Amino acid sequence: MDTHPVAAVGGPAAAASRPVPAPARKSVLHDMEQTRLAIEMIGLGARLQVLEAEVSLPRERLTRLYKELCGTSPPKGMLPFSTDWFLSWRPNAHASMLLGAYRFMIRAGLDGIRATLAGFRMYREHLSATGEAAQLSFTRAWMLVRFYERGMLQLARCQCCRGEFVVCAHDARQRYTCGLCLPPARAGKCRKPGPAGA
Ligand SMILES: [Zn+2]
């Protein structure tokens, strides 16, 4: 008979005799607060990866919460990770607006995900007032803030309109003119004519 206790290592009995690790000691209130944050983010369309990065709840609970609220499983696949998207003409105007709102919230005393959430709401409210379609999803907005905070994107002041616009960190110029003051020739021409002339 093999009495080597390998099978018991890490099993329920071993776990019970060990001191409870710190994450398990989190209070009910903390849990509720994190659940509320997750609900708020899911309501704005946050992807699962974004939830995992910002909410200290187990992945399994976040997935269940997502399914309950959205009625579907969270979409798979990677997050949009490129900084280039924020630099093309129309997204750039929206990204610049969002980053302005985010920075306003930081100055107002919010931080981290709270500033991102409030900034995103402000961006959406501004768009609903003008009737323009949103270019940035919440996940895009979250990525943008991350790129900005990591110094991969930054803001430059346009020498014509004095507005601040998102630029690539390696592309910061002394004399910058924004895409609204100097639109590229193809600006706004999103659709190519179809082969059948449709
Ligand atoms: Zn300008």
PDB file of C-alpha atoms and ligand atoms in Angstrom:
ATOM      1  CA  MET A   1       0.000   0.000   0.000  1.00  0.00           C
ATOM      2  CA  ASP A   2       1.317   3.410  -0.887  1.00  0.00           C
ATOM      3  CA  THR A   3       0.984   5.761   2.068  1.00  0.00           C
ATOM      4  CA  HIS A   4       2.879   8.626   0.530  1.00  0.00           C
ATOM      5  CA  PRO A   5       0.829  11.749   1.326  1.00  0.00           C
ATOM      6  CA  VAL A   6       1.277  13.444  -2.062  1.00  0.00           C
ATOM      7  CA  ALA A   7      -2.448  13.340  -2.844  1.00  0.00           C
ATOM      8  CA  ALA A   8      -3.274  15.260   0.332  1.00  0.00           C
ATOM      9  CA  VAL A   9      -0.928  18.158  -0.373  1.00  0.00           C
ATOM     10  CA  GLY A  10      -2.995  21.158  -1.426  1.00  0.00           C
ATOM     11  CA  GLY A  11      -6.240  19.250  -0.824  1.00  0.00           C
ATOM     12  CA  PRO A  12      -9.130  20.529   1.295  1.00  0.00           C
ATOM     13  CA  ALA A  13      -7.636  19.215   4.538  1.00  0.00           C
ATOM     14  CA  ALA A  14      -4.315  20.965   3.934  1.00  0.00           C
ATOM     15  CA  ALA A  15      -6.076  24.189   2.920  1.00  0.00           C
ATOM     16  CA  ALA A  16      -8.167  24.182   6.113  1.00  0.00           C
ATOM     17  CA  SER A  17      -5.094  23.929   8.341  1.00  0.00           C
ATOM     18  CA  ARG A  18      -3.342  26.837   6.624  1.00  0.00           C
ATOM     19  CA  PRO A  19      -4.017  30.449   7.648  1.00  0.00           C
ATOM     20  CA  VAL A  20      -6.601  32.147   5.427  1.00  0.00           C
ATOM     21  CA  PRO A  21      -4.792  34.120   2.701  1.00  0.00           C
ATOM     22  CA  ALA A  22      -5.292  37.895   2.678  1.00  0.00           C
ATOM     23  CA  PRO A  23      -7.648  38.161  -0.354  1.00  0.00           C
ATOM     24  CA  ALA A  24     -10.198  35.878   1.351  1.00  0.00           C
ATOM     25  CA  ARG A  25     -10.428  38.312   4.285  1.00  0.00           C
ATOM     26  CA  LYS A  26     -11.968  41.068   2.166  1.00  0.00           C
ATOM     27  CA  SER A  27     -15.083  42.459   3.761  1.00  0.00           C
ATOM     28  CA  VAL A  28     -18.640  42.008   2.560  1.00  0.00           C
ATOM     29  CA  LEU A  29     -18.813  45.751   2.004  1.00  0.00           C
ATOM     30  CA  HIS A  30     -15.731  45.652  -0.206  1.00  0.00           C
ATOM     31  CA  ASP A  31     -17.321  42.822  -2.177  1.00  0.00           C
ATOM     32  CA  MET A  32     -20.535  44.773  -2.621  1.00  0.00           C
ATOM     33  CA  GLU A  33     -18.664  47.858  -3.705  1.00  0.00           C
ATOM     34  CA  GLN A  34     -16.675  45.870  -6.262  1.00  0.00           C
ATOM     35  CA  THR A  35     -19.838  44.176  -7.529  1.00  0.00           C
ATOM     36  CA  ARG A  36     -21.465  47.584  -7.951  1.00  0.00           C
ATOM     37  CA  LEU A  37     -18.424  48.818  -9.866  1.00  0.00           C
ATOM     38  CA  ALA A  38     -18.563  45.762 -12.140  1.00  0.00           C
ATOM     39  CA  ILE A  39     -22.289  46.305 -12.811  1.00  0.00           C
ATOM     40  CA  GLU A  40     -21.650  49.928 -13.672  1.00  0.00           C
ATOM     41  CA  MET A  41     -18.838  49.006 -16.052  1.00  0.00           C
ATOM     42  CA  ILE A  42     -20.780  46.190 -17.713  1.00  0.00           C
ATOM     43  CA  GLY A  43     -23.678  48.605 -18.173  1.00  0.00           C
ATOM     44  CA  LEU A  44     -21.355  50.868 -20.160  1.00  0.00           C
ATOM     45  CA  GLY A  45     -20.164  47.948 -22.294  1.00  0.00           C
ATOM     46  CA  ALA A  46     -16.860  47.009 -20.632  1.00  0.00           C
ATOM     47  CA  ARG A  47     -15.172  43.845 -21.901  1.00  0.00           C
ATOM     48  CA  LEU A  48     -14.277  41.067 -19.471  1.00  0.00           C
ATOM     49  CA  GLN A  49     -10.554  41.842 -19.631  1.00  0.00           C
ATOM     50  CA  VAL A  50     -11.270  45.416 -18.565  1.00  0.00           C
ATOM     51  CA  LEU A  51     -13.370  44.185 -15.648  1.00  0.00           C
ATOM     52  CA  GLU A  52     -10.620  41.801 -14.592  1.00  0.00           C
ATOM     53  CA  ALA A  53      -8.088  44.615 -14.606  1.00  0.00           C
ATOM     54  CA  GLU A  54     -10.200  46.990 -12.536  1.00  0.00           C
ATOM     55  CA  VAL A  55     -12.455  44.930 -10.291  1.00  0.00           C
ATOM     56  CA  SER A  56     -11.063  42.710  -7.542  1.00  0.00           C
ATOM     57  CA  LEU A  57     -13.569  39.901  -7.914  1.00  0.00           C
ATOM     58  CA  PRO A  58     -12.788  36.405  -9.227  1.00  0.00           C
ATOM     59  CA  ARG A  59     -13.008  35.985 -12.992  1.00  0.00           C
ATOM     60  CA  GLU A  60     -15.742  33.394 -12.606  1.00  0.00           C
ATOM     61  CA  ARG A  61     -17.970  35.818 -10.712  1.00  0.00           C
ATOM     62  CA  LEU A  62     -17.354  38.549 -13.236  1.00  0.00           C
ATOM     63  CA  THR A  63     -18.294  36.173 -16.050  1.00  0.00           C
ATOM     64  CA  ARG A  64     -21.500  35.172 -14.255  1.00  0.00           C
ATOM     65  CA  LEU A  65     -22.359  38.790 -13.595  1.00  0.00           C
ATOM     66  CA  TYR A  66     -21.749  39.629 -17.243  1.00  0.00           C
ATOM     67  CA  LYS A  67     -23.997  36.781 -18.406  1.00  0.00           C
ATOM     68  CA  GLU A  68     -26.777  37.776 -16.035  1.00  0.00           C
ATOM     69  CA  LEU A  69     -26.719  41.410 -17.083  1.00  0.00           C
ATOM     70  CA  CYS A  70     -26.151  40.994 -20.819  1.00  0.00           C
ATOM     71  CA  GLY A  71     -27.868  37.672 -21.423  1.00  0.00           C
ATOM     72  CA  THR A  72     -24.814  36.440 -23.375  1.00  0.00           C
ATOM     73  CA  SER A  73     -21.309  35.230 -22.663  1.00  0.00           C
ATOM     74  CA  PRO A  74     -18.619  37.911 -22.739  1.00  0.00           C
ATOM     75  CA  PRO A  75     -17.013  38.233 -26.183  1.00  0.00           C
ATOM     76  CA  LYS A  76     -13.686  36.436 -26.625  1.00  0.00           C
ATOM     77  CA  GLY A  77     -10.623  37.812 -28.320  1.00  0.00           C
ATOM     78  CA  MET A  78      -8.029  40.406 -27.536  1.00  0.00           C
ATOM     79  CA  LEU A  79      -8.655  44.015 -26.659  1.00  0.00           C
ATOM     80  CA  PRO A  80      -7.913  46.664 -29.290  1.00  0.00           C
ATOM     81  CA  PHE A  81      -4.298  47.311 -28.354  1.00  0.00           C
ATOM     82  CA  SER A  82      -3.074  49.675 -31.048  1.00  0.00           C
ATOM     83  CA  THR A  83      -2.443  53.361 -30.407  1.00  0.00           C
ATOM     84  CA  ASP A  84      -2.811  54.090 -34.148  1.00  0.00           C
ATOM     85  CA  TRP A  85      -6.593  53.938 -34.073  1.00  0.00           C
ATOM     86  CA  PHE A  86      -6.733  57.038 -31.866  1.00  0.00           C
ATOM     87  CA  LEU A  87      -4.683  59.019 -34.356  1.00  0.00           C
ATOM     88  CA  SER A  88      -6.905  58.724 -37.416  1.00  0.00           C
ATOM     89  CA  TRP A  89      -9.025  61.744 -38.135  1.00  0.00           C
ATOM     90  CA  ARG A  90     -12.496  61.203 -36.675  1.00  0.00           C
ATOM     91  CA  PRO A  91     -11.486  58.920 -33.769  1.00  0.00           C
ATOM     92  CA  ASN A  92      -8.821  61.494 -32.868  1.00  0.00           C
ATOM     93  CA  ALA A  93     -11.399  64.240 -32.368  1.00  0.00           C
ATOM     94  CA  HIS A  94     -13.402  61.919 -30.102  1.00  0.00           C
ATOM     95  CA  ALA A  95     -10.345  60.604 -28.250  1.00  0.00           C
ATOM     96  CA  SER A  96      -9.212  64.173 -27.595  1.00  0.00           C
ATOM     97  CA  MET A  97     -12.670  65.015 -26.227  1.00  0.00           C
ATOM     98  CA  LEU A  98     -12.651  61.973 -23.980  1.00  0.00           C
ATOM     99  CA  LEU A  99      -9.174  62.614 -22.640  1.00  0.00           C
ATOM    100  CA  GLY A 100     -10.187  66.209 -21.913  1.00  0.00           C
ATOM    101  CA  ALA A 101     -13.154  64.910 -19.892  1.00  0.00           C
ATOM    102  CA  TYR A 102     -10.937  62.380 -18.103  1.00  0.00           C
ATOM    103  CA  ARG A 103      -8.429  65.066 -17.132  1.00  0.00           C
ATOM    104  CA  PHE A 104     -11.256  67.290 -15.931  1.00  0.00           C
ATOM    105  CA  MET A 105     -12.376  64.479 -13.613  1.00  0.00           C
ATOM    106  CA  ILE A 106      -8.811  63.972 -12.342  1.00  0.00           C
ATOM    107  CA  ARG A 107      -8.605  67.674 -11.514  1.00  0.00           C
ATOM    108  CA  ALA A 108     -11.992  67.365  -9.780  1.00  0.00           C
ATOM    109  CA  GLY A 109     -10.433  64.804  -7.437  1.00  0.00           C
ATOM    110  CA  LEU A 110     -11.498  61.479  -8.945  1.00  0.00           C
ATOM    111  CA  ASP A 111      -8.872  58.893  -9.711  1.00  0.00           C
ATOM    112  CA  GLY A 112      -8.284  55.674 -11.606  1.00  0.00           C
ATOM    113  CA  ILE A 113     -11.334  53.879 -12.928  1.00  0.00           C
ATOM    114  CA  ARG A 114     -13.682  56.440 -11.304  1.00  0.00           C
ATOM    115  CA  ALA A 115     -12.200  59.212 -13.418  1.00  0.00           C
ATOM    116  CA  THR A 116     -12.443  57.032 -16.536  1.00  0.00           C
ATOM    117  CA  LEU A 117     -16.104  56.204 -15.853  1.00  0.00           C
ATOM    118  CA  ALA A 118     -17.052  59.815 -15.152  1.00  0.00           C
ATOM    119  CA  GLY A 119     -15.059  61.050 -18.146  1.00  0.00           C
ATOM    120  CA  PHE A 120     -16.749  58.522 -20.413  1.00  0.00           C
ATOM    121  CA  ARG A 121     -20.187  59.608 -19.175  1.00  0.00           C
ATOM    122  CA  MET A 122     -19.314  63.219 -19.832  1.00  0.00           C
ATOM    123  CA  TYR A 123     -18.160  62.297 -23.353  1.00  0.00           C
ATOM    124  CA  ARG A 124     -21.427  60.454 -24.038  1.00  0.00           C
ATOM    125  CA  GLU A 125     -23.529  63.291 -22.646  1.00  0.00           C
ATOM    126  CA  HIS A 126     -21.733  65.742 -24.884  1.00  0.00           C
ATOM    127  CA  LEU A 127     -22.440  63.545 -27.911  1.00  0.00           C
ATOM    128  CA  SER A 128     -26.091  63.060 -27.047  1.00  0.00           C
ATOM    129  CA  ALA A 129     -26.401  66.859 -26.936  1.00  0.00           C
ATOM    130  CA  THR A 130     -24.936  67.205 -30.424  1.00  0.00           C
ATOM    131  CA  GLY A 131     -26.589  64.058 -31.830  1.00  0.00           C
ATOM    132  CA  GLU A 132     -23.273  62.686 -33.100  1.00  0.00           C
ATOM    133  CA  ALA A 133     -22.583  58.940 -32.989  1.00  0.00           C
ATOM    134  CA  ALA A 134     -20.006  57.818 -30.417  1.00  0.00           C
ATOM    135  CA  GLN A 135     -16.711  56.636 -31.901  1.00  0.00           C
ATOM    136  CA  LEU A 136     -15.332  55.341 -28.623  1.00  0.00           C
ATOM    137  CA  SER A 137     -16.730  52.344 -26.786  1.00  0.00           C
ATOM    138  CA  PHE A 138     -16.036  52.179 -23.062  1.00  0.00           C
ATOM    139  CA  THR A 139     -13.300  49.626 -23.705  1.00  0.00           C
ATOM    140  CA  ARG A 140     -11.649  51.958 -26.247  1.00  0.00           C
ATOM    141  CA  ALA A 141     -11.902  54.812 -23.765  1.00  0.00           C
ATOM    142  CA  TRP A 142     -10.295  52.664 -21.087  1.00  0.00           C
ATOM    143  CA  MET A 143      -7.461  51.705 -23.463  1.00  0.00           C
ATOM    144  CA  LEU A 144      -6.959  55.353 -24.372  1.00  0.00           C
ATOM    145  CA  VAL A 145      -6.584  56.356 -20.717  1.00  0.00           C
ATOM    146  CA  ARG A 146      -4.102  53.503 -20.224  1.00  0.00           C
ATOM    147  CA  PHE A 147      -2.028  54.594 -23.230  1.00  0.00           C
ATOM    148  CA  TYR A 148      -2.093  58.169 -21.966  1.00  0.00           C
ATOM    149  CA  GLU A 149      -1.126  57.264 -18.397  1.00  0.00           C
ATOM    150  CA  ARG A 150       1.732  55.098 -19.696  1.00  0.00           C
ATOM    151  CA  GLY A 151       3.018  57.925 -21.851  1.00  0.00           C
ATOM    152  CA  MET A 152       2.362  56.185 -25.172  1.00  0.00           C
ATOM    153  CA  LEU A 153      -0.094  58.879 -26.197  1.00  0.00           C
ATOM    154  CA  GLN A 154      -0.122  62.469 -25.091  1.00  0.00           C
ATOM    155  CA  LEU A 155      -1.909  65.741 -25.693  1.00  0.00           C
ATOM    156  CA  ALA A 156      -0.573  68.529 -27.894  1.00  0.00           C
ATOM    157  CA  ARG A 157      -1.978  72.032 -28.183  1.00  0.00           C
ATOM    158  CA  CYS A 158      -3.047  73.099 -31.648  1.00  0.00           C
ATOM    159  CA  GLN A 159      -1.407  76.369 -32.673  1.00  0.00           C
ATOM    160  CA  CYS A 160      -4.566  77.451 -34.537  1.00  0.00           C
ATOM    161  CA  CYS A 161      -7.553  76.605 -32.333  1.00  0.00           C
ATOM    162  CA  ARG A 162      -5.599  76.177 -29.053  1.00  0.00           C
ATOM    163  CA  GLY A 163      -7.473  72.946 -28.403  1.00  0.00           C
ATOM    164  CA  GLU A 164      -5.637  69.919 -27.015  1.00  0.00           C
ATOM    165  CA  PHE A 165      -5.459  66.799 -29.170  1.00  0.00           C
ATOM    166  CA  VAL A 166      -4.191  63.248 -28.776  1.00  0.00           C
ATOM    167  CA  VAL A 167      -0.838  62.668 -30.472  1.00  0.00           C
ATOM    168  CA  CYS A 168       1.669  59.840 -30.455  1.00  0.00           C
ATOM    169  CA  ALA A 169       4.255  60.362 -27.714  1.00  0.00           C
ATOM    170  CA  HIS A 170       7.130  59.949 -30.174  1.00  0.00           C
ATOM    171  CA  ASP A 171       5.508  62.392 -32.549  1.00  0.00           C
ATOM    172  CA  ALA A 172       5.145  65.410 -30.257  1.00  0.00           C
ATOM    173  CA  ARG A 173       5.817  68.521 -32.312  1.00  0.00           C
ATOM    174  CA  GLN A 174       6.509  72.070 -31.230  1.00  0.00           C
ATOM    175  CA  ARG A 175       4.173  73.555 -33.827  1.00  0.00           C
ATOM    176  CA  TYR A 176       1.207  71.247 -33.980  1.00  0.00           C
ATOM    177  CA  THR A 177      -1.929  71.786 -36.070  1.00  0.00           C
ATOM    178  CA  CYS A 178      -4.904  69.572 -35.277  1.00  0.00           C
ATOM    179  CA  GLY A 179      -6.905  67.501 -37.720  1.00  0.00           C
ATOM    180  CA  LEU A 180      -9.911  69.826 -37.445  1.00  0.00           C
ATOM    181  CA  CYS A 181      -7.940  72.944 -38.396  1.00  0.00           C
ATOM    182  CA  LEU A 182      -6.031  71.113 -41.122  1.00  0.00           C
ATOM    183  CA  PRO A 183      -8.187  68.170 -42.187  1.00  0.00           C
ATOM    184  CA  PRO A 184      -6.526  65.599 -44.429  1.00  0.00           C
ATOM    185  CA  ALA A 185      -7.831  65.475 -48.012  1.00  0.00           C
ATOM    186  CA  ARG A 186      -9.682  62.248 -47.351  1.00  0.00           C
ATOM    187  CA  ALA A 187     -11.258  63.333 -44.041  1.00  0.00           C
ATOM    188  CA  GLY A 188     -14.832  62.203 -43.649  1.00  0.00           C
ATOM    189  CA  LYS A 189     -14.707  60.012 -46.755  1.00  0.00           C
ATOM    190  CA  CYS A 190     -15.133  56.738 -44.933  1.00  0.00           C
ATOM    191  CA  ARG A 191     -16.891  54.759 -47.640  1.00  0.00           C
ATOM    192  CA  LYS A 192     -15.205  53.659 -50.794  1.00  0.00           C
ATOM    193  CA  PRO A 193     -17.511  53.357 -53.780  1.00  0.00           C
ATOM    194  CA  GLY A 194     -18.456  49.732 -54.284  1.00  0.00           C
ATOM    195  CA  PRO A 195     -17.278  47.795 -57.344  1.00  0.00           C
ATOM    196  CA  ALA A 196     -20.839  47.645 -58.696  1.00  0.00           C
ATOM    197  CA  GLY A 197     -21.297  51.365 -58.146  1.00  0.00           C
ATOM    198  CA  ALA A 198     -23.706  50.713 -55.281  1.00  0.00           C
TER     199      ALA A 198
HETATM  200 ZN    ZN B   1      -6.910  73.077 -34.198  1.00  0.00          ZN
END
